[in-house]
PDB file of C-alpha atoms and ligand atoms in Angstrom:
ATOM      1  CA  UNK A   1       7.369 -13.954   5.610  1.00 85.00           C
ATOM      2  CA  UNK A   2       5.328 -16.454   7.239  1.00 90.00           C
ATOM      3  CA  UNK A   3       3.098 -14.897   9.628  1.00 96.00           C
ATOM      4  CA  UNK A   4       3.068 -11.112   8.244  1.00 98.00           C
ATOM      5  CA  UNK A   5      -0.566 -10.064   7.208  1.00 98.00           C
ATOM      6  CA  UNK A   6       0.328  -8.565   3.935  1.00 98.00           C
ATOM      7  CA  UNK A   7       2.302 -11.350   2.940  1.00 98.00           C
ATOM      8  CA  UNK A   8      -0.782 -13.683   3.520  1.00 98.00           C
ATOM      9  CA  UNK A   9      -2.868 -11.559   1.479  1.00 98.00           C
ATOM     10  CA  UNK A  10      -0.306 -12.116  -1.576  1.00 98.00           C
ATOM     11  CA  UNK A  11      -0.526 -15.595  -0.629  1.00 98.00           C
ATOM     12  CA  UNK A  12      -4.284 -15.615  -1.298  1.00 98.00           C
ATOM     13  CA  UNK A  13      -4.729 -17.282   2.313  1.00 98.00           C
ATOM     14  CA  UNK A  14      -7.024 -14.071   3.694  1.00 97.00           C
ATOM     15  CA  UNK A  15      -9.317 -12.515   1.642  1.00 98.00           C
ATOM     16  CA  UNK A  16      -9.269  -9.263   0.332  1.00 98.00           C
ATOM     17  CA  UNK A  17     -10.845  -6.822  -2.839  1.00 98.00           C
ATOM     18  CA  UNK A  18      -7.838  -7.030  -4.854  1.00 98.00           C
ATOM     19  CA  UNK A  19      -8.167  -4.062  -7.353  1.00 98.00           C
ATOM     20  CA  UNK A  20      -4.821  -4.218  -9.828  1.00 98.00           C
ATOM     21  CA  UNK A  21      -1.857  -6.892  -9.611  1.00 98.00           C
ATOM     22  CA  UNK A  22       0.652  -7.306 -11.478  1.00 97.00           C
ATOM     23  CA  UNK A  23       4.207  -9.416 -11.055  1.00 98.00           C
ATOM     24  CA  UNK A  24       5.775  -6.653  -8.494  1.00 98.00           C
ATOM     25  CA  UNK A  25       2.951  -4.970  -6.623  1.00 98.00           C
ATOM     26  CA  UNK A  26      -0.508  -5.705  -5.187  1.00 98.00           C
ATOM     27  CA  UNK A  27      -3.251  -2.741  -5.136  1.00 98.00           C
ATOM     28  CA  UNK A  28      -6.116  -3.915  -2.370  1.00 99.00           C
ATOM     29  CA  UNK A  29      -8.757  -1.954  -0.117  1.00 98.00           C
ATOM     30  CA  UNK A  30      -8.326  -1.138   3.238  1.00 99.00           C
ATOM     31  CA  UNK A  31     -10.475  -3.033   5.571  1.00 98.00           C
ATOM     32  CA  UNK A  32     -11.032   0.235   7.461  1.00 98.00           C
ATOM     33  CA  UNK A  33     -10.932   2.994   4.642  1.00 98.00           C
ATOM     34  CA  UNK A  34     -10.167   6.515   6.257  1.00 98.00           C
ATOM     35  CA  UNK A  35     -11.856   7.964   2.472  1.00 98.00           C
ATOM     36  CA  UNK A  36     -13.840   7.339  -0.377  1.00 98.00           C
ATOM     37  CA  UNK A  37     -11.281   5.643  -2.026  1.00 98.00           C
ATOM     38  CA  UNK A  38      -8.696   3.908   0.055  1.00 98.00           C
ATOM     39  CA  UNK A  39      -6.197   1.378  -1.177  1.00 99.00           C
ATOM     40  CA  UNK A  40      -3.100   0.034  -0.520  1.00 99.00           C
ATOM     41  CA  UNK A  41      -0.174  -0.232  -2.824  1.00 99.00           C
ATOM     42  CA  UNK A  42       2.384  -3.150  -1.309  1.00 99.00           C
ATOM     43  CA  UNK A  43       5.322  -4.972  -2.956  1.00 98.00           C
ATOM     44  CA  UNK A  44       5.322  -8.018  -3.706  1.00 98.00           C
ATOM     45  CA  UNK A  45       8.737  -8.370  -2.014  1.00 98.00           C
ATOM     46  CA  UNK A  46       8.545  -8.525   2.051  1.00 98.00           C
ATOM     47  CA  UNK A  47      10.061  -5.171   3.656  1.00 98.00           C
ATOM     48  CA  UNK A  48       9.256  -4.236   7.055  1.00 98.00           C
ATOM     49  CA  UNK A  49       9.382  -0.846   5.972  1.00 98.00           C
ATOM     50  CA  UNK A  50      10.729   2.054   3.955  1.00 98.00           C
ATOM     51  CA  UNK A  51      13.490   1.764   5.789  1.00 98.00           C
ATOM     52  CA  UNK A  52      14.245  -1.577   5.221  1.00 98.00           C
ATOM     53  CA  UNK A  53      14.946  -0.914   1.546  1.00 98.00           C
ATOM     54  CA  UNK A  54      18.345  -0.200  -0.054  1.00 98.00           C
ATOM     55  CA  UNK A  55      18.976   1.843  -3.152  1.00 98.00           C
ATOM     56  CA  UNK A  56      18.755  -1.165  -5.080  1.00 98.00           C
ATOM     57  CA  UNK A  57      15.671  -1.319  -4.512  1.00 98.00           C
ATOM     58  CA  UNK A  58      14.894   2.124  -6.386  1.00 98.00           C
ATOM     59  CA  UNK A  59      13.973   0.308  -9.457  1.00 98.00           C
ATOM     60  CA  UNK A  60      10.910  -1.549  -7.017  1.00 98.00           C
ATOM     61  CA  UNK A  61       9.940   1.429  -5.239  1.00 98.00           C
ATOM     62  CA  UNK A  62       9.485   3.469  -8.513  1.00 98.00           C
ATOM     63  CA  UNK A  63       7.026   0.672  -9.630  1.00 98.00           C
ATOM     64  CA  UNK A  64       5.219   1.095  -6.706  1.00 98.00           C
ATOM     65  CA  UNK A  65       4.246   4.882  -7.670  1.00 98.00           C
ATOM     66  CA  UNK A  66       3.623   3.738 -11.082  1.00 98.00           C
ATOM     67  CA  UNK A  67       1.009   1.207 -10.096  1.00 98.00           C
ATOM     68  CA  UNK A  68      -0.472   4.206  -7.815  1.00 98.00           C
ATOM     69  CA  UNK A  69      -0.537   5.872 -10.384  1.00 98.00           C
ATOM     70  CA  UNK A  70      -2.562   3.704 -12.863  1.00 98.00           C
ATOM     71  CA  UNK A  71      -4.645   2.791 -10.156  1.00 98.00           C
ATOM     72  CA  UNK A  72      -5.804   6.777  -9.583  1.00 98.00           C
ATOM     73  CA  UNK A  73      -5.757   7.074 -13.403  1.00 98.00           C
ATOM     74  CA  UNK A  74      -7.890   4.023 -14.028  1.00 98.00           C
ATOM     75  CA  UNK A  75     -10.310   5.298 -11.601  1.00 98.00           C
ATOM     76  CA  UNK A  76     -10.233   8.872 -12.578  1.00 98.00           C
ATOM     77  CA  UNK A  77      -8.753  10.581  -9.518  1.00 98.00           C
ATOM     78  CA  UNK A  78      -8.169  14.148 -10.478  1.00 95.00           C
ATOM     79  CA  UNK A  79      -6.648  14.255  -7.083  1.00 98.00           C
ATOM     80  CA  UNK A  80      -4.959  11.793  -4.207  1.00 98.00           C
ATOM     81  CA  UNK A  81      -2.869  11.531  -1.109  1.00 98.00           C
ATOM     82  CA  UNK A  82      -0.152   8.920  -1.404  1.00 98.00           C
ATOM     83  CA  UNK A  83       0.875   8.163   1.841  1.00 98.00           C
ATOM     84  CA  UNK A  84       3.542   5.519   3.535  1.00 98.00           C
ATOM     85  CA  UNK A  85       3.287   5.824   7.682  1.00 98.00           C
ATOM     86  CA  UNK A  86       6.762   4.608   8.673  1.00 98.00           C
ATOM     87  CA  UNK A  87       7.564   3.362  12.083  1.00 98.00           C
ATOM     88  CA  UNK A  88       5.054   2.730  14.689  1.00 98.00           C
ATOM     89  CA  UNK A  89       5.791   6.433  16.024  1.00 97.00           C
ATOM     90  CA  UNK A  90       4.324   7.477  12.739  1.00 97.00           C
ATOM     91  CA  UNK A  91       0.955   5.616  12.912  1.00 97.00           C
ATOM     92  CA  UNK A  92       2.516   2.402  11.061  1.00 98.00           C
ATOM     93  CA  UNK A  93       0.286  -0.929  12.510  1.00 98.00           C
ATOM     94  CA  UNK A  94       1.650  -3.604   9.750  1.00 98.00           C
ATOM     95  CA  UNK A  95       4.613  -4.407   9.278  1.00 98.00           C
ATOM     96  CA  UNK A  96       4.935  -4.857   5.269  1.00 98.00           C
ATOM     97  CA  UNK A  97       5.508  -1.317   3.370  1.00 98.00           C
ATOM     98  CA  UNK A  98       2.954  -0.216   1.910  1.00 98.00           C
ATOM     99  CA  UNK A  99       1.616   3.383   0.446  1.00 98.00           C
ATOM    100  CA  UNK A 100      -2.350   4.518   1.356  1.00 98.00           C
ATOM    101  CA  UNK A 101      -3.819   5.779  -1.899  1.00 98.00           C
ATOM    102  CA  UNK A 102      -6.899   7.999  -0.502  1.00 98.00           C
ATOM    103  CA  UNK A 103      -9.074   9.961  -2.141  1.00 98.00           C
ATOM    104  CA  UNK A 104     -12.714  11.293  -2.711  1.00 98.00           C
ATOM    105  CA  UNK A 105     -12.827  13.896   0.486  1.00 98.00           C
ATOM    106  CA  UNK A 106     -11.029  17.135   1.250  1.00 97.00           C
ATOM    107  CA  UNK A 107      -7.199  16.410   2.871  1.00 97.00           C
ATOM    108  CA  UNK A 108      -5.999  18.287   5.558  1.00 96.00           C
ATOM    109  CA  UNK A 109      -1.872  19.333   5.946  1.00 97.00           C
ATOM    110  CA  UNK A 110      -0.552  18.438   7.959  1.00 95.00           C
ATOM    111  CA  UNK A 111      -1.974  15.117   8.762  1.00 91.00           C
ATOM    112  CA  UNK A 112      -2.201  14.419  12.398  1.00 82.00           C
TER     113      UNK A 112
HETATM  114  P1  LIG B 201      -0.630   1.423   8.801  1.00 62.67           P
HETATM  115  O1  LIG B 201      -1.394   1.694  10.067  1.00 62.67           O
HETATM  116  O2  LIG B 201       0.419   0.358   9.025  1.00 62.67           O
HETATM  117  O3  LIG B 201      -0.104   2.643   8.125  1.00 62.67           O
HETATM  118  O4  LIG B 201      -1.696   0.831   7.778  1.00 62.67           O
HETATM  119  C1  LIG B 201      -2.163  -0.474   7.852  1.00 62.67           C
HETATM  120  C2  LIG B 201      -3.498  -0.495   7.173  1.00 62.67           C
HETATM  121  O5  LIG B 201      -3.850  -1.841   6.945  1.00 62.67           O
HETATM  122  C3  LIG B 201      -4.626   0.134   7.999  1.00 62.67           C
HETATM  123  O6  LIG B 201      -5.202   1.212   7.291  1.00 62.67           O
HETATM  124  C4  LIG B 201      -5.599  -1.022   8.222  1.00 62.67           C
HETATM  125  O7  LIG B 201      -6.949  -0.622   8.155  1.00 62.67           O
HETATM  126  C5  LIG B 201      -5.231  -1.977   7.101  1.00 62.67           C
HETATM  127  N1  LIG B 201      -5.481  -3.362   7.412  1.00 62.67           N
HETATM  128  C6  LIG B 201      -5.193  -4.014   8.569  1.00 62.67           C
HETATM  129  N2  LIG B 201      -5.555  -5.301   8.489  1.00 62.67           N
HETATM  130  C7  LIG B 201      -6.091  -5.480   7.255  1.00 62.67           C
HETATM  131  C8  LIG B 201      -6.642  -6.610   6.577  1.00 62.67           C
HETATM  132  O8  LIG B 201      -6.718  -7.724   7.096  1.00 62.67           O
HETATM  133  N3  LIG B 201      -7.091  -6.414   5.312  1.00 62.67           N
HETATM  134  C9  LIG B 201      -7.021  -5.194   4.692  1.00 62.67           C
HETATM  135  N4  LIG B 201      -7.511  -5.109   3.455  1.00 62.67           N
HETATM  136  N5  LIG B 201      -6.497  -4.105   5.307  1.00 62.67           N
HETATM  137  C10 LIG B 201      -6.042  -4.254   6.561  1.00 62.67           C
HETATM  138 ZN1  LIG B 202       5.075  -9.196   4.375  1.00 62.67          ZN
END
């Protein structure tokens, strides 16, 4: 996608503190972090959202969790909030799925 943020970010043409990559997923801090710790886990792979994905794309999404999961494990989380805000009625402002990974302050439930 041309003009979506995220996908610029893959692109290298904005900057950001890229923190794990591999061929599927990009793991980079939020520009505004709402914690301690607070990244973003994205495909690769443009979807507008969660709900842009099909079942085939199970194998992708699983991938996603894993590279949350090595991220909190290479930076010794003993606890996170894995988030994905989908839809602008729940709080989602870009339009490329992606997961917060916060961490490093007390959570409240439910999130506002
Ligand atoms: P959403 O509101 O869609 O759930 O989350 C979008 C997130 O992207 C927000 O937490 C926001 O701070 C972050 N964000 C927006 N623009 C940029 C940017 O240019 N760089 C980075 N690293 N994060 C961004
Ligand atoms: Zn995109």
């Amino acid at each position: 996608m041309a003009d979506c943020l995220f996908c610029r970010i893959i692109r290298r043409e904005i900057p950001a503190q890229i923190v794990q990559e591999d061929e599927h997923a990009l793991v980079f801090r939020d520009i505004q972090p709402q914690a301690p710790t607070h990244v973003l886990v994205i495909p690769k792979k443009h979807f507008g959202s969660l709900l842009d994905t099909s079942d085939a794309d199970a194998v992708l999404l699983g991938r996603l969790q894993a590279a949350a999961r090595r991220f909190a494990a290479e930076a010794g989380l003993s606890s996170f909030r894995l988030v994905a805000n989908n839809g602008r009625g729940a709080g989602q402002s870009v339009d490329h799925l992606h997961y917060h990974l916060l961490a490093g302050r007390a959570m409240q439930w439910p999130p506002g």
